[in-house]
Structure formats: structure tokens, C-alpha cells
PDB file of C-alpha atoms and ligand atoms in Angstrom:
ATOM      1  CA  MET A 161      96.411 129.748  34.954  1.00 86.00           C
ATOM      2  CA  ASP A 162      94.166 132.401  33.408  1.00 93.00           C
ATOM      3  CA  ALA A 163      95.573 135.387  31.343  1.00 93.00           C
ATOM      4  CA  LYS A 164      94.420 137.858  34.195  1.00 93.00           C
ATOM      5  CA  THR A 165      96.333 135.930  36.813  1.00 95.00           C
ATOM      6  CA  ALA A 166      99.467 135.866  34.651  1.00 95.00           C
ATOM      7  CA  GLN A 167      99.227 139.577  34.131  1.00 97.00           C
ATOM      8  CA  LYS A 168      98.845 140.231  37.856  1.00 97.00           C
ATOM      9  CA  GLN A 169     101.867 138.246  38.471  1.00 97.00           C
ATOM     10  CA  ALA A 170     103.778 140.050  35.796  1.00 98.00           C
ATOM     11  CA  ALA A 171     102.840 143.463  37.391  1.00 98.00           C
ATOM     12  CA  ALA A 172     103.832 142.220  40.756  1.00 98.00           C
ATOM     13  CA  LYS A 173     107.182 141.162  39.545  1.00 98.00           C
ATOM     14  CA  PHE A 174     107.997 144.278  37.834  1.00 98.00           C
ATOM     15  CA  ALA A 175     106.963 146.246  41.001  1.00 98.00           C
ATOM     16  CA  VAL A 176     109.341 144.419  43.224  1.00 98.00           C
ATOM     17  CA  GLY A 177     112.063 146.073  41.232  1.00 97.00           C
ATOM     18  CA  LEU A 178     110.980 149.450  42.373  1.00 97.00           C
ATOM     19  CA  VAL A 179     111.069 148.484  46.062  1.00 97.00           C
ATOM     20  CA  ALA A 180     113.378 150.852  48.093  1.00 94.00           C
ATOM     21  CA  PHE A 181     115.561 148.654  50.456  1.00 96.00           C
ATOM     22  CA  ASP A 182     115.989 151.270  53.007  1.00 96.00           C
ATOM     23  CA  ARG A 183     112.517 151.963  53.779  1.00 98.00           C
ATOM     24  CA  ILE A 184     109.383 150.307  54.977  1.00 98.00           C
ATOM     25  CA  VAL A 185     107.011 149.161  52.120  1.00 98.00           C
ATOM     26  CA  GLY A 186     103.504 150.481  51.996  1.00 98.00           C
ATOM     27  CA  ILE A 187     101.080 147.766  50.626  1.00 98.00           C
ATOM     28  CA  GLY A 188      97.405 147.727  49.830  1.00 98.00           C
ATOM     29  CA  SER A 189      95.108 144.936  49.557  1.00 98.00           C
ATOM     30  CA  GLY A 190      93.659 142.479  46.772  1.00 98.00           C
ATOM     31  CA  SER A 191      94.817 139.710  44.522  1.00 98.00           C
ATOM     32  CA  THR A 192      97.314 141.658  42.732  1.00 98.00           C
ATOM     33  CA  VAL A 193      99.185 142.897  45.869  1.00 98.00           C
ATOM     34  CA  ALA A 194      98.906 139.326  47.333  1.00 98.00           C
ATOM     35  CA  GLU A 195     101.324 138.339  44.311  1.00 98.00           C
ATOM     36  CA  PHE A 196     103.464 141.364  45.092  1.00 98.00           C
ATOM     37  CA  ILE A 197     103.632 140.389  48.819  1.00 98.00           C
ATOM     38  CA  LYS A 198     104.568 136.761  48.005  1.00 97.00           C
ATOM     39  CA  ARG A 199     107.510 138.039  45.887  1.00 97.00           C
ATOM     40  CA  LEU A 200     108.879 140.276  48.598  1.00 97.00           C
ATOM     41  CA  ALA A 201     109.439 137.231  50.709  1.00 97.00           C
ATOM     42  CA  PRO A 202     112.955 136.474  49.375  1.00 97.00           C
ATOM     43  CA  LEU A 203     113.619 140.143  50.376  1.00 96.00           C
ATOM     44  CA  ALA A 204     112.447 139.867  53.972  1.00 96.00           C
ATOM     45  CA  ALA A 205     115.989 139.999  55.396  1.00 96.00           C
ATOM     46  CA  ASN A 206     116.876 143.161  53.296  1.00 96.00           C
ATOM     47  CA  ILE A 207     113.914 145.499  53.930  1.00 98.00           C
ATOM     48  CA  PRO A 208     112.769 146.870  57.212  1.00 98.00           C
ATOM     49  CA  GLY A 209     109.338 145.465  56.689  1.00 98.00           C
ATOM     50  CA  VAL A 210     105.898 146.467  55.438  1.00 98.00           C
ATOM     51  CA  VAL A 211     102.819 148.499  56.414  1.00 98.00           C
ATOM     52  CA  VAL A 212      99.651 146.916  55.198  1.00 98.00           C
ATOM     53  CA  ALA A 213      96.134 148.116  54.543  1.00 98.00           C
ATOM     54  CA  SER A 214      94.090 145.117  55.448  1.00 98.00           C
ATOM     55  CA  SER A 215      94.075 142.094  57.824  1.00 98.00           C
ATOM     56  CA  ALA A 216      94.176 139.888  54.644  1.00 98.00           C
ATOM     57  CA  SER A 217      97.488 141.490  53.406  1.00 98.00           C
ATOM     58  CA  GLU A 218      98.783 141.209  56.982  1.00 98.00           C
ATOM     59  CA  ARG A 219      98.133 137.568  57.085  1.00 98.00           C
ATOM     60  CA  ILE A 220      99.967 137.064  53.661  1.00 98.00           C
ATOM     61  CA  ALA A 221     102.828 139.226  54.728  1.00 98.00           C
ATOM     62  CA  LEU A 222     103.340 137.324  57.970  1.00 98.00           C
ATOM     63  CA  GLU A 223     103.263 134.070  56.133  1.00 98.00           C
ATOM     64  CA  ALA A 224     105.954 135.569  53.793  1.00 98.00           C
ATOM     65  CA  GLY A 225     108.166 136.147  56.718  1.00 98.00           C
ATOM     66  CA  LEU A 226     107.864 139.998  56.580  1.00 98.00           C
ATOM     67  CA  ARG A 227     107.942 142.270  59.552  1.00 98.00           C
ATOM     68  CA  VAL A 228     104.563 144.024  59.754  1.00 98.00           C
ATOM     69  CA  TRP A 229     104.657 147.585  61.253  1.00 98.00           C
ATOM     70  CA  SER A 230     101.767 149.482  62.393  1.00 98.00           C
ATOM     71  CA  LEU A 231     101.264 152.691  60.345  1.00 98.00           C
ATOM     72  CA  ASN A 232     101.829 154.793  63.719  1.00 98.00           C
ATOM     73  CA  ASP A 233     105.143 153.136  64.385  1.00 98.00           C
ATOM     74  CA  ALA A 234     106.328 153.206  60.771  1.00 98.00           C
ATOM     75  CA  LEU A 235     105.626 156.953  60.383  1.00 98.00           C
ATOM     76  CA  ALA A 236     107.570 157.642  63.664  1.00 98.00           C
ATOM     77  CA  SER A 237     110.642 155.566  62.584  1.00 98.00           C
ATOM     78  CA  ASP A 238     113.494 156.647  60.555  1.00 98.00           C
ATOM     79  CA  VAL A 239     112.641 154.141  57.817  1.00 98.00           C
ATOM     80  CA  ALA A 240     109.018 155.435  57.073  1.00 98.00           C
ATOM     81  CA  PRO A 241     107.584 154.291  54.086  1.00 98.00           C
ATOM     82  CA  LYS A 242     108.009 156.181  50.920  1.00 98.00           C
ATOM     83  CA  PHE A 243     106.508 153.824  48.265  1.00 98.00           C
ATOM     84  CA  TYR A 244     102.919 152.499  48.452  1.00 98.00           C
ATOM     85  CA  PHE A 245     101.980 149.617  46.020  1.00 98.00           C
ATOM     86  CA  ASP A 246      98.215 148.584  45.450  1.00 98.00           C
ATOM     87  CA  GLY A 247      95.824 147.393  42.766  1.00 98.00           C
ATOM     88  CA  ALA A 248      92.721 149.134  41.528  1.00 98.00           C
ATOM     89  CA  ASP A 249      89.307 148.182  40.200  1.00 98.00           C
ATOM     90  CA  GLU A 250      89.468 150.925  37.622  1.00 98.00           C
ATOM     91  CA  ILE A 251      91.957 153.586  36.607  1.00 98.00           C
ATOM     92  CA  GLU A 252      91.495 156.369  34.019  1.00 97.00           C
ATOM     93  CA  PRO A 253      93.999 158.422  32.032  1.00 96.00           C
ATOM     94  CA  GLY A 254      94.403 161.131  34.726  1.00 96.00           C
ATOM     95  CA  PHE A 255      95.335 158.190  37.158  1.00 97.00           C
ATOM     96  CA  ALA A 256      92.137 158.710  39.375  1.00 97.00           C
ATOM     97  CA  MET A 257      90.981 155.440  40.376  1.00 98.00           C
ATOM     98  CA  ILE A 258      87.968 153.548  41.964  1.00 98.00           C
ATOM     99  CA  LYS A 259      89.142 151.063  44.697  1.00 98.00           C
ATOM    100  CA  GLY A 260      87.404 149.096  47.291  1.00 98.00           C
ATOM    101  CA  GLY A 261      86.309 146.016  45.526  1.00 97.00           C
ATOM    102  CA  GLY A 262      88.043 144.171  48.395  1.00 97.00           C
ATOM    103  CA  ALA A 263      86.442 146.471  51.051  1.00 98.00           C
ATOM    104  CA  ALA A 264      89.817 147.796  52.225  1.00 98.00           C
ATOM    105  CA  LEU A 265      89.329 151.353  50.625  1.00 98.00           C
ATOM    106  CA  THR A 266      89.514 153.383  54.017  1.00 98.00           C
ATOM    107  CA  ARG A 267      92.848 151.937  55.164  1.00 98.00           C
ATOM    108  CA  GLU A 268      94.159 151.929  51.652  1.00 98.00           C
ATOM    109  CA  LYS A 269      93.568 155.590  51.351  1.00 98.00           C
ATOM    110  CA  ILE A 270      95.133 156.208  54.711  1.00 98.00           C
ATOM    111  CA  VAL A 271      98.276 154.379  53.891  1.00 98.00           C
ATOM    112  CA  ALA A 272      98.525 155.582  50.364  1.00 98.00           C
ATOM    113  CA  SER A 273      98.159 159.172  51.601  1.00 98.00           C
ATOM    114  CA  ALA A 274     100.808 158.691  54.066  1.00 98.00           C
ATOM    115  CA  CYS A 275     103.402 157.706  51.352  1.00 98.00           C
ATOM    116  CA  GLU A 276     104.962 159.866  48.951  1.00 98.00           C
ATOM    117  CA  THR A 277     104.470 157.750  45.808  1.00 98.00           C
ATOM    118  CA  PHE A 278     101.585 155.440  44.906  1.00 98.00           C
ATOM    119  CA  VAL A 279     102.479 152.712  42.409  1.00 98.00           C
ATOM    120  CA  CYS A 280      99.386 151.141  40.944  1.00 98.00           C
ATOM    121  CA  LEU A 281      99.590 147.589  39.646  1.00 98.00           C
ATOM    122  CA  VAL A 282      96.992 146.394  37.263  1.00 98.00           C
ATOM    123  CA  ASP A 283      96.207 143.915  34.649  1.00 97.00           C
ATOM    124  CA  GLU A 284      94.919 145.837  31.500  1.00 96.00           C
ATOM    125  CA  SER A 285      91.286 144.990  32.162  1.00 96.00           C
ATOM    126  CA  LYS A 286      91.243 147.766  34.780  1.00 98.00           C
ATOM    127  CA  LEU A 287      92.138 150.410  32.251  1.00 98.00           C
ATOM    128  CA  VAL A 288      89.089 152.703  31.608  1.00 97.00           C
ATOM    129  CA  SER A 289      88.510 156.084  29.704  1.00 96.00           C
ATOM    130  CA  ALA A 290      86.226 157.293  32.343  1.00 96.00           C
ATOM    131  CA  LEU A 291      85.514 156.049  35.864  1.00 97.00           C
ATOM    132  CA  GLY A 292      82.054 154.557  36.819  1.00 96.00           C
ATOM    133  CA  LYS A 293      81.358 151.233  35.245  1.00 96.00           C
ATOM    134  CA  PHE A 294      82.624 149.669  38.602  1.00 97.00           C
ATOM    135  CA  ALA A 295      80.042 150.436  41.134  1.00 98.00           C
ATOM    136  CA  LEU A 296      81.585 152.865  43.790  1.00 98.00           C
ATOM    137  CA  PRO A 297      82.189 151.317  47.270  1.00 98.00           C
ATOM    138  CA  VAL A 298      81.333 153.470  50.230  1.00 98.00           C
ATOM    139  CA  GLU A 299      82.342 152.480  53.648  1.00 98.00           C
ATOM    140  CA  VAL A 300      79.481 153.434  56.017  1.00 98.00           C
ATOM    141  CA  VAL A 301      79.009 153.300  59.905  1.00 98.00           C
ATOM    142  CA  PRO A 302      76.271 150.606  60.226  1.00 98.00           C
ATOM    143  CA  MET A 303      73.745 152.806  62.257  1.00 98.00           C
ATOM    144  CA  ALA A 304      73.787 155.319  59.260  1.00 98.00           C
ATOM    145  CA  GLU A 305      72.835 152.760  56.574  1.00 98.00           C
ATOM    146  CA  ALA A 306      69.310 154.062  55.898  1.00 98.00           C
ATOM    147  CA  PHE A 307      70.342 157.606  56.002  1.00 98.00           C
ATOM    148  CA  VAL A 308      73.390 157.347  53.746  1.00 98.00           C
ATOM    149  CA  THR A 309      71.332 155.295  51.432  1.00 98.00           C
ATOM    150  CA  ARG A 310      68.739 157.774  51.049  1.00 98.00           C
ATOM    151  CA  GLU A 311      71.459 160.556  50.536  1.00 98.00           C
ATOM    152  CA  LEU A 312      73.327 158.442  47.945  1.00 98.00           C
ATOM    153  CA  GLN A 313      69.972 158.241  46.189  1.00 98.00           C
ATOM    154  CA  ARG A 314      69.491 162.000  46.276  1.00 97.00           C
ATOM    155  CA  LEU A 315      72.868 162.381  44.540  1.00 97.00           C
ATOM    156  CA  GLY A 316      71.303 160.349  41.622  1.00 96.00           C
ATOM    157  CA  GLY A 317      73.029 156.801  42.638  1.00 97.00           C
ATOM    158  CA  SER A 318      71.651 153.501  43.057  1.00 98.00           C
ATOM    159  CA  PRO A 319      72.987 152.136  46.370  1.00 98.00           C
ATOM    160  CA  LYS A 320      73.122 148.414  47.282  1.00 98.00           C
ATOM    161  CA  LYS A 321      74.514 147.144  50.517  1.00 98.00           C
ATOM    162  CA  ARG A 322      77.141 144.592  50.083  1.00 98.00           C
ATOM    163  CA  GLU A 323      76.364 141.183  51.490  1.00 96.00           C
ATOM    164  CA  ALA A 324      79.749 140.541  53.127  1.00 92.00           C
ATOM    165  CA  PRO A 325      81.276 140.477  56.634  1.00 92.00           C
ATOM    166  CA  LEU A 326      81.906 143.824  58.266  1.00 97.00           C
ATOM    167  CA  THR A 327      85.050 145.682  56.997  1.00 98.00           C
ATOM    168  CA  ASP A 328      88.361 145.555  59.220  1.00 98.00           C
ATOM    169  CA  ASN A 329      87.051 148.730  60.789  1.00 98.00           C
ATOM    170  CA  GLY A 330      83.597 147.200  61.754  1.00 98.00           C
ATOM    171  CA  ASN A 331      81.564 148.780  59.001  1.00 98.00           C
ATOM    172  CA  ILE A 332      79.433 148.049  56.099  1.00 98.00           C
ATOM    173  CA  ILE A 333      80.006 148.665  52.310  1.00 98.00           C
ATOM    174  CA  ILE A 334      77.431 150.181  50.189  1.00 98.00           C
ATOM    175  CA  ASP A 335      78.108 149.903  46.516  1.00 98.00           C
ATOM    176  CA  VAL A 336      76.740 152.628  44.435  1.00 98.00           C
ATOM    177  CA  SER A 337      76.143 152.740  40.500  1.00 97.00           C
ATOM    178  CA  GLY A 338      74.866 155.502  38.641  1.00 96.00           C
ATOM    179  CA  LEU A 339      76.866 158.463  40.140  1.00 95.00           C
ATOM    180  CA  PHE A 340      79.230 159.080  37.026  1.00 85.00           C
ATOM    181  CA  PRO A 341      79.913 160.874  34.838  1.00 80.00           C
ATOM    182  CA  ILE A 342      81.190 163.845  36.990  1.00 82.00           C
ATOM    183  CA  ASN A 343      84.545 165.100  37.782  1.00 93.00           C
ATOM    184  CA  PRO A 344      85.976 162.231  40.131  1.00 96.00           C
ATOM    185  CA  ARG A 345      87.485 164.756  42.640  1.00 96.00           C
ATOM    186  CA  ALA A 346      84.144 166.527  43.048  1.00 96.00           C
ATOM    187  CA  LEU A 347      82.233 163.440  43.671  1.00 97.00           C
ATOM    188  CA  GLU A 348      84.902 162.067  46.055  1.00 98.00           C
ATOM    189  CA  GLU A 349      84.551 165.045  48.209  1.00 97.00           C
ATOM    190  CA  GLU A 350      80.695 165.284  47.954  1.00 97.00           C
ATOM    191  CA  VAL A 351      80.122 161.713  49.056  1.00 98.00           C
ATOM    192  CA  ASN A 352      82.679 162.094  51.873  1.00 98.00           C
ATOM    193  CA  GLN A 353      80.460 165.017  53.118  1.00 98.00           C
ATOM    194  CA  ILE A 354      77.526 162.537  53.970  1.00 98.00           C
ATOM    195  CA  PRO A 355      77.394 162.039  57.838  1.00 98.00           C
ATOM    196  CA  GLY A 356      78.048 158.265  58.317  1.00 98.00           C
ATOM    197  CA  VAL A 357      80.269 157.824  55.299  1.00 98.00           C
ATOM    198  CA  LEU A 358      83.808 156.910  56.635  1.00 98.00           C
ATOM    199  CA  SER A 359      85.205 157.254  53.058  1.00 98.00           C
ATOM    200  CA  ASN A 360      84.593 156.166  49.421  1.00 98.00           C
ATOM    201  CA  GLY A 361      86.438 154.398  46.845  1.00 98.00           C
ATOM    202  CA  ILE A 362      87.343 157.272  44.581  1.00 98.00           C
ATOM    203  CA  PHE A 363      91.115 158.021  44.741  1.00 98.00           C
ATOM    204  CA  ALA A 364      91.333 161.211  42.961  1.00 97.00           C
ATOM    205  CA  ARG A 365      92.703 163.635  45.622  1.00 96.00           C
ATOM    206  CA  ARG A 366      95.215 160.801  46.309  1.00 97.00           C
ATOM    207  CA  ARG A 367      95.563 159.319  42.748  1.00 98.00           C
ATOM    208  CA  ALA A 368      98.298 157.149  41.549  1.00 98.00           C
ATOM    209  CA  ASP A 369     101.855 158.484  40.705  1.00 98.00           C
ATOM    210  CA  GLN A 370     102.896 155.725  38.785  1.00 98.00           C
ATOM    211  CA  LEU A 371     101.188 152.773  36.990  1.00 98.00           C
ATOM    212  CA  ILE A 372     102.337 149.347  36.006  1.00 98.00           C
ATOM    213  CA  ILE A 373     100.183 147.785  33.426  1.00 98.00           C
ATOM    214  CA  ALA A 374     100.488 144.201  32.532  1.00 97.00           C
ATOM    215  CA  GLY A 375      99.060 143.053  29.199  1.00 96.00           C
ATOM    216  CA  ALA A 376     100.869 141.244  26.400  1.00 94.00           C
ATOM    217  CA  ASN A 377     103.945 142.925  28.164  1.00 96.00           C
ATOM    218  CA  VAL A 378     104.441 145.149  31.112  1.00 98.00           C
ATOM    219  CA  ARG A 379     104.301 149.013  30.840  1.00 98.00           C
ATOM    220  CA  HIS A 380     105.583 151.520  33.430  1.00 98.00           C
ATOM    221  CA  GLU A 381     103.940 154.950  33.173  1.00 98.00           C
ATOM    222  CA  TYR A 382     103.913 158.376  35.311  1.00 97.00           C
ATOM    223  CA  ALA A 383     100.915 160.362  35.985  1.00 97.00           C
ATOM    224  CA  PRO A 384     100.106 163.269  33.793  1.00 94.00           C
ATOM    225  CA  VAL A 385     100.919 166.554  35.183  1.00 90.00           C
ATOM    226  CA  SER A 386      97.516 168.089  34.643  1.00 70.00           C
ATOM    227  CA  ALA A 387      94.792 166.012  35.977  1.00 64.00           C
ATOM    228  CA  TRP A 388      92.961 166.378  39.245  1.00 57.00           C
TER     229      TRP A 388
HETATM  230  C1  5RP N   2      90.649 146.447  47.708  1.00 68.76           C
HETATM  231  C2  5RP N   2      91.148 147.081  46.550  1.00 68.76           C
HETATM  232  C3  5RP N   2      91.863 146.382  45.551  1.00 68.76           C
HETATM  233  O1  5RP N   2      93.029 147.134  45.201  1.00 68.76           O
HETATM  234  C4  5RP N   2      91.134 146.291  44.207  1.00 68.76           C
HETATM  235  O2  5RP N   2      89.758 145.756  44.552  1.00 68.76           O
HETATM  236  C5  5RP N   2      91.747 145.387  43.227  1.00 68.76           C
HETATM  237  O3  5RP N   2      91.890 144.122  43.523  1.00 68.76           O
HETATM  238  P1  5RP N   2      92.521 142.919  42.685  1.00 68.76           P
HETATM  239  O4  5RP N   2      93.984 143.074  42.716  1.00 68.76           O
HETATM  240  O5  5RP N   2      92.268 141.703  43.403  1.00 68.76           O
HETATM  241  O6  5RP N   2      91.910 142.959  41.338  1.00 68.76           O
HETATM  242  O7  5RP N   2      90.779 148.266  46.194  1.00 68.76           O
HETATM  243  O8  5RP N   2      89.897 147.188  48.515  1.00 68.76           O
END
């Protein structure tokens, strides 16, 4: 096993210790949370279930024997999710992130925003001093591809359509490099203003509240008070 996989597993193992047994668990998508979901399997009988942000996570959760709730049902229940666990492609010192490497950014942002506490799980390669090395994923309605591409270029970016199946929402992903450095929150809002953009992978308005970083050992940190 490579070091990065071992670190993802260590972060996932630590995160399981934070799970509130009396509430549905909010879960994102990606290889780090896949490790987390597998480690929830022994707790399947002790928690009400999970709400997940992608069809990939849903499949893993069902295989793990977990009850999968829709977000609508989860929020209407008396065991609504409080904690949301997810990975990131980049996270900076103010706990703003770039997400969407796995194309699940829109549902991740919805579920994360519906939960009180976002716990981000990363291997230490995801820590950056400023966002922007990872190209920004933008989920776009297919018929708006040419227009959104032009608008992203106008903002100074270099957009590239991702060669991948459509997202769980039936849309395309455009990865944009060259948009930073800029205040992440301002850029998140500006990109969202382009008609045809469903959402973008900057998580600054809904940054992480807690961070689990796995390197030589596992660290657990809380978001700084003054950031975005
Ligand atoms: C998916 C995501 C993932 O959280 C992000 O890509 C990190 O993935 P991994 O845990 O596989 O490194 O945003 O849309």
C-alpha cells in the first residue's frame, strides 16, 4: 500500500471516532470517504444511517450494510444529520477548499451546507498555503458549455472540458486553471453568477469546520475564527 492510501485510511479511522450515534451521518465522495464509509460498516446497527453526496458513495454505503436516506427524508426526520464528512482536493489555512476532483461538487455542497459541522479528512498532500494549483471544477448545464467557457476565459481562466461521463445531475464538468490568486469567497460567488453554472468547487462560503490531517501521525484541527 502506498503512503497516501495509508494516510487516507488513518484519517478515516480517526473520523469514525467523531460520529454521533444518534444522528444520520452526512458523507461526501471520493477515495478518502470511501475508506470512512467502509469503517462505518461495523456501526450499521448503531446509527440511523447515512445521507450521501454521490451515486458512488451510495453504492459503497449499501455494500457496507448502511441505511441510505435521501436528504429530503433525512432533514424531515428527528435524526437529521449534524456532521458531514468529506475529503478535499486542496485546503488552505482558513479552511476554504477546492473540491470536485470526483465530479460530485454540487451534491457535496448541498449536503455539507445542510449539516452543522463539516469535518474534512485529508492526507497531508492536500494542504496548500493558497488555493489554485488544482484546476477549479465547475459543473455546467451541457447546452451552456460554449457560453460558460467564454465567460470563464473573460474572468482570466483557462477552461478545459473534462472528458468523463456526465455528473450524477446529468451535467458536464469544466476544469479551470489560472483564476487564482483572488479571495476564494469572491471567486466562488463570481463563478456562480454565470448563467449555466450549477455550482463550482470552491468551498469558502461553506468551508470546513474541522480538519483531520493524516501524515506521519493524525492531527485534528478547528477552523480559525477569522477567515472567510
Ligand atoms: C469529489 C471530491 C473529493 O472530496 C475530492 O476529490 C478528494 O477526493 P479523494 O478523497 O479521492 O482524494 O471533492 O468531488
